[in-house]
CSV table of C-alpha atoms in Angstrom, one decimal:
chain,number,residue,atom,x,y,z
A,514,ARG,CA,43.7,-43.5,29.5
A,515,PHE,CA,40.7,-41.7,31.2
A,516,ARG,CA,39.3,-41.2,28.5
A,517,GLN,CA,39.8,-45.2,27.2
A,518,ALA,CA,38.8,-46.2,30.5
A,519,LEU,CA,35.4,-44.5,30.4
A,520,ALA,CA,34.6,-45.6,26.9
A,521,ARG,CA,35.1,-49.1,27.7
A,522,ALA,CA,33.1,-48.6,30.5
A,523,ARG,CA,30.1,-47.1,28.6
A,524,ALA,CA,30.8,-50.2,26.2
A,525,ALA,CA,30.4,-52.7,29.1
A,526,HIS,CA,27.7,-50.7,30.5
A,527,ASP,CA,25.7,-50.9,27.2
A,528,ALA,CA,26.7,-54.7,26.8
A,529,ARG,CA,24.7,-55.7,30.1
A,530,GLN,CA,21.1,-55.1,31.5
A,531,GLN,CA,21.3,-51.7,34.3
A,532,SER,CA,21.4,-51.8,37.7
A,533,PRO,CA,20.4,-49.7,40.7
A,534,ASP,CA,24.4,-49.2,41.0
A,535,THR,CA,24.2,-48.2,37.6
A,536,ASP,CA,22.9,-44.8,38.0
A,537,ALA,CA,24.9,-43.7,41.0
A,538,ILE,CA,28.3,-44.5,38.9
A,539,ARG,CA,27.1,-42.6,35.9
A,540,ASP,CA,26.4,-39.5,37.9
A,541,GLN,CA,29.3,-39.6,39.2
A,542,LEU,CA,31.2,-39.7,36.2
A,543,ARG,CA,29.4,-37.1,34.8
A,544,ALA,CA,30.0,-34.6,37.6
A,545,LEU,CA,33.8,-35.5,37.2
A,546,LEU,CA,33.6,-34.6,33.3
A,547,GLY,CA,31.4,-31.9,34.1
A,548,GLN,CA,28.4,-32.9,32.2
A,549,PRO,CA,24.7,-32.4,33.4
A,550,ALA,CA,23.0,-35.5,35.6
A,551,ASP,CA,20.2,-37.3,34.1
A,552,PRO,CA,16.8,-36.3,34.1
A,553,SER,CA,14.6,-38.0,36.8
A,554,PRO,CA,14.9,-41.9,35.8
A,555,THR,CA,11.9,-43.5,33.8
A,556,TYR,CA,9.7,-46.5,35.2
A,557,ALA,CA,8.3,-49.3,33.2
A,558,ALA,CA,4.7,-48.9,32.5
A,559,ARG,CA,4.3,-52.0,31.1
A,560,ILE,CA,5.8,-55.7,31.4
A,561,SER,CA,6.3,-57.9,28.2
A,562,VAL,CA,5.0,-61.4,29.4
A,563,GLU,CA,5.6,-64.3,27.2
A,564,THR,CA,2.7,-66.9,26.5
A,565,ARG,CA,2.3,-69.2,24.0
A,566,GLY,CA,4.3,-68.0,21.7
A,567,ARG,CA,3.1,-64.0,21.5
A,568,VAL,CA,4.1,-61.4,23.8
A,569,ARG,CA,1.8,-59.5,25.9
A,570,PHE,CA,2.3,-56.3,27.2
A,571,VAL,CA,0.9,-56.1,30.8
A,572,PRO,CA,0.3,-52.3,32.7
A,573,VAL,CA,2.1,-52.2,36.1
A,574,ASP,CA,-0.8,-50.2,37.6
A,575,SER,CA,-2.9,-53.8,37.0
A,576,ILE,CA,-0.3,-55.8,39.0
A,577,ASP,CA,-1.0,-55.9,42.8
A,578,TYR,CA,2.3,-57.7,43.5
A,579,PHE,CA,5.1,-60.1,42.4
A,580,THR,CA,6.4,-63.3,44.1
A,581,SER,CA,9.5,-65.0,42.5
A,582,ASP,CA,11.0,-68.5,42.8
A,583,GLY,CA,14.1,-69.1,41.2
A,584,ALA,CA,14.6,-67.9,38.1
A,585,TYR,CA,10.7,-66.7,37.5
A,586,ILE,CA,8.4,-64.4,38.8
A,587,GLU,CA,4.5,-64.4,39.5
A,588,ALA,CA,2.8,-61.2,38.2
A,589,HIS,CA,-0.3,-61.4,40.2
A,590,ALA,CA,-2.9,-59.1,38.5
A,591,GLY,CA,-6.9,-58.3,39.4
A,592,GLY,CA,-6.9,-59.4,42.9
A,593,ALA,CA,-8.1,-63.1,44.4
A,594,GLY,CA,-9.0,-65.3,41.5
A,595,GLY,CA,-7.1,-62.8,38.9
A,596,GLU,CA,-4.5,-63.4,36.6
A,597,THR,CA,-0.9,-64.5,37.0
A,598,HIS,CA,1.2,-64.2,34.4
A,599,VAL,CA,5.1,-65.5,34.5
A,600,ILE,CA,8.3,-63.5,33.9
A,601,ARG,CA,11.8,-64.5,33.6
A,602,GLU,CA,13.7,-61.8,35.1
A,603,ARG,CA,15.2,-61.4,38.6
A,604,MET,CA,13.6,-60.4,41.0
A,605,GLN,CA,16.5,-57.6,41.8
A,606,ASP,CA,16.5,-56.1,37.5
A,607,LEU,CA,12.4,-56.0,37.8
A,608,GLU,CA,12.4,-54.4,41.1
A,609,ALA,CA,14.9,-51.4,39.5
A,610,ARG,CA,12.7,-51.0,36.8
A,611,LEU,CA,9.4,-50.4,39.3
A,612,ASP,CA,9.1,-46.8,40.1
A,613,PRO,CA,9.7,-46.8,43.9
A,614,ALA,CA,7.0,-44.6,44.9
A,615,LEU,CA,4.9,-46.9,44.0
A,616,PHE,CA,6.4,-50.6,44.7
A,617,ALA,CA,8.0,-51.6,47.5
A,618,ARG,CA,10.1,-54.7,48.8
A,619,ILE,CA,8.9,-56.6,51.5
A,620,HIS,CA,10.9,-59.7,51.2
A,621,ARG,CA,13.3,-61.2,49.1
A,622,SER,CA,10.8,-62.8,47.0
A,623,THR,CA,8.2,-60.5,47.4
A,624,LEU,CA,7.3,-56.9,46.0
A,625,VAL,CA,4.1,-55.3,46.4
A,626,ARG,CA,2.1,-52.2,44.7
A,627,LEU,CA,1.3,-49.7,47.8
A,628,ALA,CA,-1.8,-49.1,46.6
A,629,ALA,CA,-2.7,-52.6,47.0
A,630,ILE,CA,-1.5,-52.8,51.1
A,631,ASP,CA,-4.8,-52.7,53.4
A,632,SER,CA,-2.6,-53.1,57.0
A,633,LEU,CA,0.1,-54.6,58.1
A,634,LEU,CA,-0.3,-58.0,60.8
A,635,ILE,CA,1.7,-59.0,63.5
A,636,GLY,CA,2.1,-62.9,64.3
A,637,ARG,CA,2.4,-64.1,67.8
A,638,GLN,CA,5.7,-65.5,66.9
A,639,GLY,CA,6.9,-61.8,66.4
A,640,ASP,CA,7.0,-62.6,62.2
A,641,TYR,CA,5.2,-59.8,60.0
A,642,ALA,CA,2.6,-59.9,57.1
A,643,VAL,CA,0.9,-58.2,54.6
A,644,ARG,CA,-2.8,-58.0,53.9
A,645,LEU,CA,-4.3,-56.9,50.6
A,646,VAL,CA,-7.5,-55.1,49.6
A,647,ASP,CA,-8.5,-58.4,48.2
A,648,GLY,CA,-7.4,-60.3,51.5
A,649,THR,CA,-4.1,-61.9,50.0
A,650,ARG,CA,-1.0,-62.6,52.8
A,651,LEU,CA,2.1,-61.7,52.4
A,652,PRO,CA,5.5,-62.6,54.4
A,653,LEU,CA,7.0,-58.9,55.5
A,654,ALA,CA,10.9,-59.4,56.7
A,655,ARG,CA,11.5,-58.3,59.8
A,656,GLY,CA,14.1,-55.8,58.3
A,657,ARG,CA,11.4,-54.5,55.7
A,658,ARG,CA,8.6,-53.4,58.2
A,659,ASP,CA,10.1,-50.1,59.3
A,660,ASP,CA,10.9,-48.6,56.1
A,661,LEU,CA,7.1,-50.1,54.5
A,662,GLU,CA,5.7,-48.7,57.6
A,663,ALA,CA,7.1,-45.0,57.0
A,664,ARG,CA,6.4,-45.4,53.4
A,665,LEU,CA,3.0,-46.5,53.7
A,666,SER,CA,2.1,-43.6,56.5
A,667,GLY,CA,3.8,-41.1,53.8
A,668,GLN,CA,7.0,-40.3,56.2
A,669,ILE,CA,9.4,-41.1,52.9
């Protein structure tokens, strides 16, 4: 029965897109079966963007930040006045495909490349923001400030 359940779980896994929790479950199942764990995860180097009947592949390292609005994500590349690409994907799924050493979620609707961050800003009402190297200002959720500050200072 266990093998049948495992086969069903694998089939269901293959049928849908991976989420961050899936990796932990897979590692636990492998440990139960005595199989070695997966090697380090691989992250997306490029993101496909569909535009006017063609698909472009944009290098992830050229993107400064992502913002979401409903079912769409805008990928902002090249600093202020640079290119903006529209992706139809959930922010949670995109975040799982990006290397957490390079990108951080700073708000429910914003992911930013850590190397693009210039400074953290504290407003008068205690609200927070991130200023990018190109001068772009992005909102920073209060609950994500400590983690971001630790990552930027090299503590994580």
